[in-house]
mmCIF file of C-alpha atoms and ligand atoms in Angstrom:
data_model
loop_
_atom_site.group_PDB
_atom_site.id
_atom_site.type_symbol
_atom_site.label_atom_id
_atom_site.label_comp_id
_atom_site.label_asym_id
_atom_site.label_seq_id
_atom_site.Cartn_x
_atom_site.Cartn_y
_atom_site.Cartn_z
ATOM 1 C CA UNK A 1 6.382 -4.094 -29.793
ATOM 2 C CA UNK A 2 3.291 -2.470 -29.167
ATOM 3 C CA UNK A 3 3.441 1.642 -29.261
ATOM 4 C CA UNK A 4 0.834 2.899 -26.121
ATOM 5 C CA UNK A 5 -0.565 5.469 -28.157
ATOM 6 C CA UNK A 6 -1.903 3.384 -30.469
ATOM 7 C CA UNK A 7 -3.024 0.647 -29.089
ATOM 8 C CA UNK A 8 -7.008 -0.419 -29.255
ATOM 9 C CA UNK A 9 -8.357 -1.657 -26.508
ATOM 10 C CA UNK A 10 -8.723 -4.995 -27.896
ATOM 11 C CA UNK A 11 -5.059 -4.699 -27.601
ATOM 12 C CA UNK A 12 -4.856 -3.826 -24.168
ATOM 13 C CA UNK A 13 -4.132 -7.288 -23.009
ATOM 14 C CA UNK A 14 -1.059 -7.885 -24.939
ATOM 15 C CA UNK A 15 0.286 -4.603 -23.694
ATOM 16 C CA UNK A 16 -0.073 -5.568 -20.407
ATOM 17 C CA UNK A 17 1.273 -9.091 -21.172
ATOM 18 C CA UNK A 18 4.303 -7.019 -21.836
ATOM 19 C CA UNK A 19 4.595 -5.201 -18.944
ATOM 20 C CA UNK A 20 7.107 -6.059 -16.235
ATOM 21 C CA UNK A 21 5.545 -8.082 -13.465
ATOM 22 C CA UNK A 22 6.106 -9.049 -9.782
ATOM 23 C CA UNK A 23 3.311 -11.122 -7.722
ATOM 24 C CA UNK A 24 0.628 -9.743 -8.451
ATOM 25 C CA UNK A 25 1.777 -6.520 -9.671
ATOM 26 C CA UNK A 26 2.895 -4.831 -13.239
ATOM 27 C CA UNK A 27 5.133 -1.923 -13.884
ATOM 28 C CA UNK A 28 3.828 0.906 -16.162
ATOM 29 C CA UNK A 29 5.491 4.065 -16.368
ATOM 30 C CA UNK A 30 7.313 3.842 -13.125
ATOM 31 C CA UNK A 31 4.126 3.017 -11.071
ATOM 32 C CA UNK A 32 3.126 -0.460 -9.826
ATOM 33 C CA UNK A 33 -0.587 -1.516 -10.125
ATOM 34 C CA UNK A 34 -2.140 -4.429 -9.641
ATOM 35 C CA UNK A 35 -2.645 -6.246 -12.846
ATOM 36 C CA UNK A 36 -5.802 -6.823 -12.618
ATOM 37 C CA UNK A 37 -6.872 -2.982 -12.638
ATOM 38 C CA UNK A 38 -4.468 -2.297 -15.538
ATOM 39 C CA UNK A 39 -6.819 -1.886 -18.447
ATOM 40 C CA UNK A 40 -9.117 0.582 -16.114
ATOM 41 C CA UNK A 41 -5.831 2.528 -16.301
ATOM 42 C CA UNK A 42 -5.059 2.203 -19.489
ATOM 43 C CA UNK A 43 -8.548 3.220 -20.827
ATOM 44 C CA UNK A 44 -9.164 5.976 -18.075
ATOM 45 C CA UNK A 45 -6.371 8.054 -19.727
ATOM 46 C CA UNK A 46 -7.902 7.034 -23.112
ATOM 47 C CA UNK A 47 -11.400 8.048 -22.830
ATOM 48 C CA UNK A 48 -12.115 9.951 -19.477
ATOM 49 C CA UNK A 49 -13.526 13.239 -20.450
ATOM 50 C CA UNK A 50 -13.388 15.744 -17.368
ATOM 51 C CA UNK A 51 -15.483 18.513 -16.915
ATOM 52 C CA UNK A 52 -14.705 21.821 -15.377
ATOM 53 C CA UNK A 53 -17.287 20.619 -12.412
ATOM 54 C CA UNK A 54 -15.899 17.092 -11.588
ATOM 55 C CA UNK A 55 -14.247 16.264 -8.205
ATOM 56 C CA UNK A 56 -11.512 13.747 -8.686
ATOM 57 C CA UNK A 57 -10.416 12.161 -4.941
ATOM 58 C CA UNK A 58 -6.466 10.886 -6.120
ATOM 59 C CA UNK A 59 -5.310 8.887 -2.957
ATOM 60 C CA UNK A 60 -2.912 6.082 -2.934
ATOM 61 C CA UNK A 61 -4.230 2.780 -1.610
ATOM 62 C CA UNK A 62 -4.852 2.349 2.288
ATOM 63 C CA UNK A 63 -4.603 6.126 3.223
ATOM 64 C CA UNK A 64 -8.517 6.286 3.999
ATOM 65 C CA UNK A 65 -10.090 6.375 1.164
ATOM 66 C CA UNK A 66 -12.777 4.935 2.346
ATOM 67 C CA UNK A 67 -13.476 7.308 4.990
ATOM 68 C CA UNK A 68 -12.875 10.261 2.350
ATOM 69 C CA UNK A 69 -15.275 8.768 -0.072
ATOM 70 C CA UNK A 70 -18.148 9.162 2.791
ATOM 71 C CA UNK A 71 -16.463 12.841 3.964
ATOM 72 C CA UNK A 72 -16.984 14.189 0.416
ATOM 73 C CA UNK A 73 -20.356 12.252 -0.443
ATOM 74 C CA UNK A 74 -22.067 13.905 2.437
ATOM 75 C CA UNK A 75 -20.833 17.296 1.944
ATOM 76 C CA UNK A 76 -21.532 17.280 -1.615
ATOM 77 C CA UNK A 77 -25.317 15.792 -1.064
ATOM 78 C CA UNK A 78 -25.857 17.293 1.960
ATOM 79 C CA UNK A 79 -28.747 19.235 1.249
ATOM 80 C CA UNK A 80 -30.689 16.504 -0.480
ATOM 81 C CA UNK A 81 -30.247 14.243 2.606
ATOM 82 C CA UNK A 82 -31.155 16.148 5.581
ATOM 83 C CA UNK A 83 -32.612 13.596 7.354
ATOM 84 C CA UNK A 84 -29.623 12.037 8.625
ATOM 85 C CA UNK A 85 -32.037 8.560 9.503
ATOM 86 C CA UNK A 86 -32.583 8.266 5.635
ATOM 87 C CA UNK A 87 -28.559 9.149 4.729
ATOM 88 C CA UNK A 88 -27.340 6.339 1.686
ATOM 89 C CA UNK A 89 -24.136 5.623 3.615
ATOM 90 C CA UNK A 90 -26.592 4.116 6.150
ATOM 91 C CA UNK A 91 -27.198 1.484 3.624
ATOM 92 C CA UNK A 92 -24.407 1.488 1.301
ATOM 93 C CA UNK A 93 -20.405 1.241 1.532
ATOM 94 C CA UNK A 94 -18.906 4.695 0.206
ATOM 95 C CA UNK A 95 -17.489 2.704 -2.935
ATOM 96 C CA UNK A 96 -20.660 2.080 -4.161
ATOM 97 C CA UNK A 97 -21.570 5.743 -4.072
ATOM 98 C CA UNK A 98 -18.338 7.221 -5.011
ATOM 99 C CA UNK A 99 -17.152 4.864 -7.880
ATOM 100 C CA UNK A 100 -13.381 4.313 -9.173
ATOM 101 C CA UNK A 101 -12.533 5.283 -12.584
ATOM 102 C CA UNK A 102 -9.928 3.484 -12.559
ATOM 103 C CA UNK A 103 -10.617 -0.212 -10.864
ATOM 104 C CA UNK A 104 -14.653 0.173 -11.802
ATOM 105 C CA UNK A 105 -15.808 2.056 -14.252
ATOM 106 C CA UNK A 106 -13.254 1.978 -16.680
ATOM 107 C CA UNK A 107 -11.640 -1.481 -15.754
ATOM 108 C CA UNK A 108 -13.660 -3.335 -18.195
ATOM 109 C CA UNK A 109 -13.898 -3.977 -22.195
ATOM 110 C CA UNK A 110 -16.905 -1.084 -22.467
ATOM 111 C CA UNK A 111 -15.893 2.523 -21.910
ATOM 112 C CA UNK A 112 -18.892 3.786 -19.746
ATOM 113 C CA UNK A 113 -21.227 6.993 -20.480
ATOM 114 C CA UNK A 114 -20.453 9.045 -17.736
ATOM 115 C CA UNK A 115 -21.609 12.228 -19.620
ATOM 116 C CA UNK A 116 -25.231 11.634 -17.537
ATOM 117 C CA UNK A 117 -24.018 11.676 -14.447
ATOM 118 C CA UNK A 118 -25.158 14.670 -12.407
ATOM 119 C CA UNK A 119 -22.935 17.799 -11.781
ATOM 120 C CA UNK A 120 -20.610 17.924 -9.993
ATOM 121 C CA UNK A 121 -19.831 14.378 -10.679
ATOM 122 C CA UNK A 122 -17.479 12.810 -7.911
ATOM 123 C CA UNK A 123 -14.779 10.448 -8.843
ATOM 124 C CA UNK A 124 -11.860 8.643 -7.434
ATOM 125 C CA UNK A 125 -9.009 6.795 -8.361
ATOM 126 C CA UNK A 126 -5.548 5.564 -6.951
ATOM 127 C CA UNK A 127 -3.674 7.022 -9.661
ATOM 128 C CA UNK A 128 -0.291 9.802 -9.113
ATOM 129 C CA UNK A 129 -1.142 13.190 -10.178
ATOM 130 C CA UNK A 130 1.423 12.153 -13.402
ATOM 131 C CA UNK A 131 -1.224 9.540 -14.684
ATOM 132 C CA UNK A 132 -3.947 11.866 -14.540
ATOM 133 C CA UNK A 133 -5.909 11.731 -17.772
ATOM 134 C CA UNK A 134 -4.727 14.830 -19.708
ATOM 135 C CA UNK A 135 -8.403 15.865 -19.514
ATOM 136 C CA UNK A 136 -8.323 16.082 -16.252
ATOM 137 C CA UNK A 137 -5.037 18.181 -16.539
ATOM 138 C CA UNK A 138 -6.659 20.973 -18.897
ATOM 139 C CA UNK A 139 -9.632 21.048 -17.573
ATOM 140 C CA UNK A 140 -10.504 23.164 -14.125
ATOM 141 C CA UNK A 141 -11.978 20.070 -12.022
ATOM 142 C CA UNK A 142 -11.219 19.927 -8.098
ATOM 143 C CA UNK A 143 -8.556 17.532 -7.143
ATOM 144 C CA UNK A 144 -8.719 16.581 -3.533
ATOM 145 C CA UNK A 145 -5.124 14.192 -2.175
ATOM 146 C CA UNK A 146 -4.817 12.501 0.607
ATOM 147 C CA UNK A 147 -2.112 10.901 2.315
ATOM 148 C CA UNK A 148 -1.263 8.823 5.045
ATOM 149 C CA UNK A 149 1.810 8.393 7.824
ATOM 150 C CA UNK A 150 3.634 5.709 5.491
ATOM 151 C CA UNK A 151 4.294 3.621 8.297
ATOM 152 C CA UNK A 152 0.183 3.159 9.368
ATOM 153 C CA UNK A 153 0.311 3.261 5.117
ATOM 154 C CA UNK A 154 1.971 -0.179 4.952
ATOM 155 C CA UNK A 155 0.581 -2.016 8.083
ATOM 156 C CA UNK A 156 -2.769 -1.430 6.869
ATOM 157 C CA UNK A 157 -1.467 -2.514 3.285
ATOM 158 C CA UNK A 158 -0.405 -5.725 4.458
ATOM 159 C CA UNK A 159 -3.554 -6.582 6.616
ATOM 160 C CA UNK A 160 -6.060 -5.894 3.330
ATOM 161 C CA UNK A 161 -3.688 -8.150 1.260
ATOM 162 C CA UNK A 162 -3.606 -10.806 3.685
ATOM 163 C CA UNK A 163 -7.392 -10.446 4.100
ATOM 164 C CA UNK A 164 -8.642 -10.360 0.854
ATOM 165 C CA UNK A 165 -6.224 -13.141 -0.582
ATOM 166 C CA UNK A 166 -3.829 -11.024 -2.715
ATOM 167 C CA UNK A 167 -0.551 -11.831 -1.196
ATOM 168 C CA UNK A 168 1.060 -14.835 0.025
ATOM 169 C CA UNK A 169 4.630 -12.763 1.340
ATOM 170 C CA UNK A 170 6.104 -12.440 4.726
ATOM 171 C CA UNK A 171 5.383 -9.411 6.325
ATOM 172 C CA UNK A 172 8.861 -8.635 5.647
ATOM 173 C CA UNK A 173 8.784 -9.276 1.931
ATOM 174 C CA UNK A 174 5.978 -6.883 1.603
ATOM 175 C CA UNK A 175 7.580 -4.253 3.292
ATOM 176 C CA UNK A 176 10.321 -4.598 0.647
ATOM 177 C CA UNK A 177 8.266 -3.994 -2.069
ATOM 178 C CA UNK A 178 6.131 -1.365 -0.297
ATOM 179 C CA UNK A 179 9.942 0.478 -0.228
ATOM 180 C CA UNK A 180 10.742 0.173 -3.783
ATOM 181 C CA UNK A 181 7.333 1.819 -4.683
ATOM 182 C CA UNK A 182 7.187 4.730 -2.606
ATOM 183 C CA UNK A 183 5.698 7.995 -4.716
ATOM 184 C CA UNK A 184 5.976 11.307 -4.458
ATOM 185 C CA UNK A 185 1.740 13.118 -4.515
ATOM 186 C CA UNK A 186 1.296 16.536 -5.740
ATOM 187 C CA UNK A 187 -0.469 18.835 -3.829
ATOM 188 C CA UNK A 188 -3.767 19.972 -4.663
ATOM 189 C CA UNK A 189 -6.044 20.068 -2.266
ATOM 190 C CA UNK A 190 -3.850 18.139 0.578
ATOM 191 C CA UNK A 191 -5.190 16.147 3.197
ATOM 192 C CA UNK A 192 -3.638 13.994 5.414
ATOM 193 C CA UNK A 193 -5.304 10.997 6.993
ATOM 194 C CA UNK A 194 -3.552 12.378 11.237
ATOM 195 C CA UNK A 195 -5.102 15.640 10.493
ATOM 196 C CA UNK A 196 -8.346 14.418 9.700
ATOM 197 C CA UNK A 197 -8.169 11.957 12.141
ATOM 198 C CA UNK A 198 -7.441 14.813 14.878
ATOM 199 C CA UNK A 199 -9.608 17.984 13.970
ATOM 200 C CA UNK A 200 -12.091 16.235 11.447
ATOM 201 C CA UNK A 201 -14.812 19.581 11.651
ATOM 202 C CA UNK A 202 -11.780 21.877 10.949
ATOM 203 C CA UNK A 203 -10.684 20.209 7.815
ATOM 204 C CA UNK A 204 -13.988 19.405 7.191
ATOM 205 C CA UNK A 205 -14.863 22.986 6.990
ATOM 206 C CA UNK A 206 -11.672 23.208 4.854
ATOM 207 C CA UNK A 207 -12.704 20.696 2.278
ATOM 208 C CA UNK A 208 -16.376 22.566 2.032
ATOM 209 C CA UNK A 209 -14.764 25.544 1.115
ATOM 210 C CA UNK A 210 -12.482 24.023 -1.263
ATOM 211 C CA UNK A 211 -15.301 22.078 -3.226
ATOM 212 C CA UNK A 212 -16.995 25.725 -3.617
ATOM 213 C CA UNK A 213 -19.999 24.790 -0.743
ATOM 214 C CA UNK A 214 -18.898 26.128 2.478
ATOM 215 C CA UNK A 215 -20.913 24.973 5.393
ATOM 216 C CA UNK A 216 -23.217 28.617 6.335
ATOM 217 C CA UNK A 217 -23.622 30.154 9.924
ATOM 218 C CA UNK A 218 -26.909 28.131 10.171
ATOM 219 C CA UNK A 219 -24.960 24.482 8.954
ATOM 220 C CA UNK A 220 -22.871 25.840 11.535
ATOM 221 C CA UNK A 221 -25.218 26.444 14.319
ATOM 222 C CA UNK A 222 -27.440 23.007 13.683
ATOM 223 C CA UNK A 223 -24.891 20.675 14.260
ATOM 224 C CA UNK A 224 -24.616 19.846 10.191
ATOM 225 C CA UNK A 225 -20.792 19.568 10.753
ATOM 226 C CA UNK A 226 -20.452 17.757 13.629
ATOM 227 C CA UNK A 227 -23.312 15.108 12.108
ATOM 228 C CA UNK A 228 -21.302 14.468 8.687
ATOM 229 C CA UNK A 229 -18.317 14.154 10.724
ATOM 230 C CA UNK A 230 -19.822 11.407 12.791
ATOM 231 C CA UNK A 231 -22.006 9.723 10.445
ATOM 232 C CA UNK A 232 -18.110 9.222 8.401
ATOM 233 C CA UNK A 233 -16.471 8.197 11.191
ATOM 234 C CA UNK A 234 -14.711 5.128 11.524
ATOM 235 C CA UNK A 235 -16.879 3.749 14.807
ATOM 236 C CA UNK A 236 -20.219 4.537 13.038
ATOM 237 C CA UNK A 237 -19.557 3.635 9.424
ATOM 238 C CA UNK A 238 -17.545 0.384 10.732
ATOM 239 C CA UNK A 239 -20.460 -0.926 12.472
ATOM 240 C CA UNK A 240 -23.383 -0.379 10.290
ATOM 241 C CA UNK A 241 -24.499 -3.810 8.622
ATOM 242 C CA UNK A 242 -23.760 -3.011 5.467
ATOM 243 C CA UNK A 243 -20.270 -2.492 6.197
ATOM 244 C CA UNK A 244 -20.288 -5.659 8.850
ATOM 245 C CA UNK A 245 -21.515 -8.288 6.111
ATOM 246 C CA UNK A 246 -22.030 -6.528 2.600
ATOM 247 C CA UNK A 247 -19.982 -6.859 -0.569
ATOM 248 C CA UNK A 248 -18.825 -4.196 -2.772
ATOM 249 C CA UNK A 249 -17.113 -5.570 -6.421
ATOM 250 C CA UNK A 250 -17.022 -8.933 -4.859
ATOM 251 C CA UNK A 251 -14.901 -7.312 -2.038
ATOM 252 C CA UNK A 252 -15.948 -8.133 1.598
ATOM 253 C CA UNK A 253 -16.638 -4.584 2.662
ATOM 254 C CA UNK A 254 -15.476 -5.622 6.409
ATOM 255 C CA UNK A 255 -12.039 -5.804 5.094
ATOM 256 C CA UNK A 256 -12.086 -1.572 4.504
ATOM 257 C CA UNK A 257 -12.114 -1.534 8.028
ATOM 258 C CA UNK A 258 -9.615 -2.466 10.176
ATOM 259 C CA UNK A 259 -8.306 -0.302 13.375
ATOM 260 C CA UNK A 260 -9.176 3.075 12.010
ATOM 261 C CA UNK A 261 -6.174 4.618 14.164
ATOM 262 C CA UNK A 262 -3.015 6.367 14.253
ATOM 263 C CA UNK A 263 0.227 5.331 15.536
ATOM 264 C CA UNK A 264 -0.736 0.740 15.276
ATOM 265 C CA UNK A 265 2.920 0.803 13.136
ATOM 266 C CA UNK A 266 4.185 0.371 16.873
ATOM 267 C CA UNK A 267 2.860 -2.722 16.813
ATOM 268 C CA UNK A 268 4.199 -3.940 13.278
ATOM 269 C CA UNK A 269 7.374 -2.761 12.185
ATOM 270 C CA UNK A 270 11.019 -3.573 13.638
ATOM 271 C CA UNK A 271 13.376 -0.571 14.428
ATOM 272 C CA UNK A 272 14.711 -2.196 10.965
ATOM 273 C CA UNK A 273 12.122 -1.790 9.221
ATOM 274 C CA UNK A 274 11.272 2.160 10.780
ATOM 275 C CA UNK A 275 14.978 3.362 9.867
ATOM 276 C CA UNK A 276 14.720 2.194 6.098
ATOM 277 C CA UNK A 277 10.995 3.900 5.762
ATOM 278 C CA UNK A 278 11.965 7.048 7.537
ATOM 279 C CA UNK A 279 15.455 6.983 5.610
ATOM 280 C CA UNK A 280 13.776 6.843 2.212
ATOM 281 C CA UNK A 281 10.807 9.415 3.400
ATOM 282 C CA UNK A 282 13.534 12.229 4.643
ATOM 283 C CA UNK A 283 15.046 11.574 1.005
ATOM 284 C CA UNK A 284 12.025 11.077 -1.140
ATOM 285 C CA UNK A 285 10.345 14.309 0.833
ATOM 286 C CA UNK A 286 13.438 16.678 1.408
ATOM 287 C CA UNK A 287 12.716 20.018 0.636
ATOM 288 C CA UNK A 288 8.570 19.761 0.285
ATOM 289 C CA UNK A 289 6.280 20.818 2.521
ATOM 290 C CA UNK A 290 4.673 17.608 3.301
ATOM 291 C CA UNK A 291 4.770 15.909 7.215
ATOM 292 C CA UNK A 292 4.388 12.508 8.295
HETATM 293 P P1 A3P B 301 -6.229 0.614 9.257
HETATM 294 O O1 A3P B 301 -5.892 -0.614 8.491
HETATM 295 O O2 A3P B 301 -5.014 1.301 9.828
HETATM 296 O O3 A3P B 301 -7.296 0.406 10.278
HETATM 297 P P2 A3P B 301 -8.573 2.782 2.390
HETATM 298 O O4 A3P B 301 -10.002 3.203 2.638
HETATM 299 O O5 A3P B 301 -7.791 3.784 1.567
HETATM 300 O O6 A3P B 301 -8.511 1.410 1.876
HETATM 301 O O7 A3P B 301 -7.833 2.818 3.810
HETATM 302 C C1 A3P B 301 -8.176 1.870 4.807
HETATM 303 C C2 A3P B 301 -7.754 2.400 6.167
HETATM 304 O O8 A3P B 301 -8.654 3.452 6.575
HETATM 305 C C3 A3P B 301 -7.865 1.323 7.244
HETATM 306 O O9 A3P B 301 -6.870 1.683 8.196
HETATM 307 C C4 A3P B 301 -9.280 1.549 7.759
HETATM 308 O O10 A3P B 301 -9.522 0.986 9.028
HETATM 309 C C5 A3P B 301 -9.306 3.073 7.799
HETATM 310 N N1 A3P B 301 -10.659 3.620 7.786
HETATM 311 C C6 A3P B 301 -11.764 3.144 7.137
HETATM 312 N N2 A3P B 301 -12.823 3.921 7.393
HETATM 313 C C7 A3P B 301 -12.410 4.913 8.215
HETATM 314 C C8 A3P B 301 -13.068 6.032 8.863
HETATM 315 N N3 A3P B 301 -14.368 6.248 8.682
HETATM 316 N N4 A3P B 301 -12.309 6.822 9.660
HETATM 317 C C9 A3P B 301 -10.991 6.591 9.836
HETATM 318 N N5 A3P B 301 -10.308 5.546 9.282
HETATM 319 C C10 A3P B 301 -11.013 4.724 8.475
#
């Protein structure tokens, strides 16, 4: 039996071997994650150094990550890409410029060098705010969460999993599962996908602030909001080429965009299926301060 504290990471794939498993998933520490992004976990937790300057994005899978990834790129950078014309998400999906730790960088037999990378260096990963590397815990880096109306959470789930291959369940089936793994997010800097989605400048403003680079009176008075906001937004970034036939980690980038709305559960899920969700939400949620 191998002890996780010890283990090399030549050793990592007997651990997982001995993790519990369904489809394409394996259990670790009360958390399912795809097997296949297992040893980035594993290792992330290992070897991930934070620094008191990084910005870690933690978001669970299908919440808009994608859409954060360009919110936070372009307020970070925004000064060395005024000229909106020449702006990198113009020519390249927000996962290639905001890399995972945990299903990139770290999910392979190398542990990167990420002590290079420019300050503040921007991160993601779909990890709970109990996984964090214990690096991340001590040090003073930014954690920015975001989270999603469960219901739009799973329908969007189960299109990317039909899309890119990764499930061959019912619809029904993988709203079972999707129930069983429900998690609870910590709050750190808390965003939530409707919010966005209804007053992006306000919480765009909000997320400036929080990253320590508030948009000034004259950001204010150009327009610089209002452009970020727009050059992120679902109808622009959806329909720029790179994100109509490009490939990010041999993933069709096409597939990170679906409907971009709120509210398309209607569409999905039974009454069924909305009383078990809601039942488990009202118990999983009691008593916090969070609203779907
Ligand atoms: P839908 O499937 O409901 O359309 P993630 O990036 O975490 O994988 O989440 C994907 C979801 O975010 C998809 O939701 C996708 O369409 C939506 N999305 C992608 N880019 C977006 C953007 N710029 N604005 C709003 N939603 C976006």
């Amino acid at each position: 039996h191998l002890q996780e504290d010890e283990i090399t990471p030549d050793q990592y794939g007997d651990f997982i071997s001995s993790l519990p498993t369904t489809g394409f998933l394996s259990q670790y520490r009360g958390f399912w994650f795809p097997t296949m992004f297992m040893q980035g976990v594993l290792s992330l937790q290992k070897h991930f150094q934070a620094h008191d300057t990084d910005i870690l994005m933690m978001t669970p899978p299908k919440v808009g990550t994608t859409w954060l990834k360009a919110i936070l790129f372009a307020i970070l950078n925004r000064k060395h890409h005024l000229e909106l014309q020449k702006h990198p998400l113009l020519t390249n999906n927000p996962h290639v410029l905001v890399p995972y730790l945990d299903l990139h960088l770290y999910n392979k037999k190398e542990v990167p060098d990420l002590t290079s990378c420019p300050s503040p260096r921007l991160f993601s990963a779909h990890l709970p705010y109990t996984l964090l590397p214990t690096s991340a815990k001590n040090s003073k880096c930014k954690i920015v969460y975001l989270y999603r109306n469960p219901k739009d959470t799973f329908v969007s789930l189960w299109h990317f999993l039909e899309k890119i291959g990764m499930t061959t369940d019912l619809f029904e089936e993988t709203f079972d599962k999707f129930c069983q793994g429900v998690k609870k997010p910590q709050r750190i800097l808390c965003l939530r996908y409707e919010e966005l989605k209804e007053q992006p400048t306000t919480h765009l403003k909000r997320i400036a602030d929080f990253l320590g680079c508030p948009f000034s009176s004259e950001e204010e008075t150009k327009g610089t909001i209002n452009d970020i906001s727009r050059l992120c937004s679902f109808d622009y970034l959806s329909k720029l080429e790179v994100n109509k036939s490009g490939t990010t980690h041999n993933m069709k980038n096409e597939s990170l965009f679906r409907r971009g709305e709120v509210g398309d559960w209607v569409n999905y899920l039974t009454p069924q299926m909305l009383e078990k969700l809601d039942n488990i939400f009202k118990e999983k949620f009691h008593g916090t301060e969070l609203k779907f």
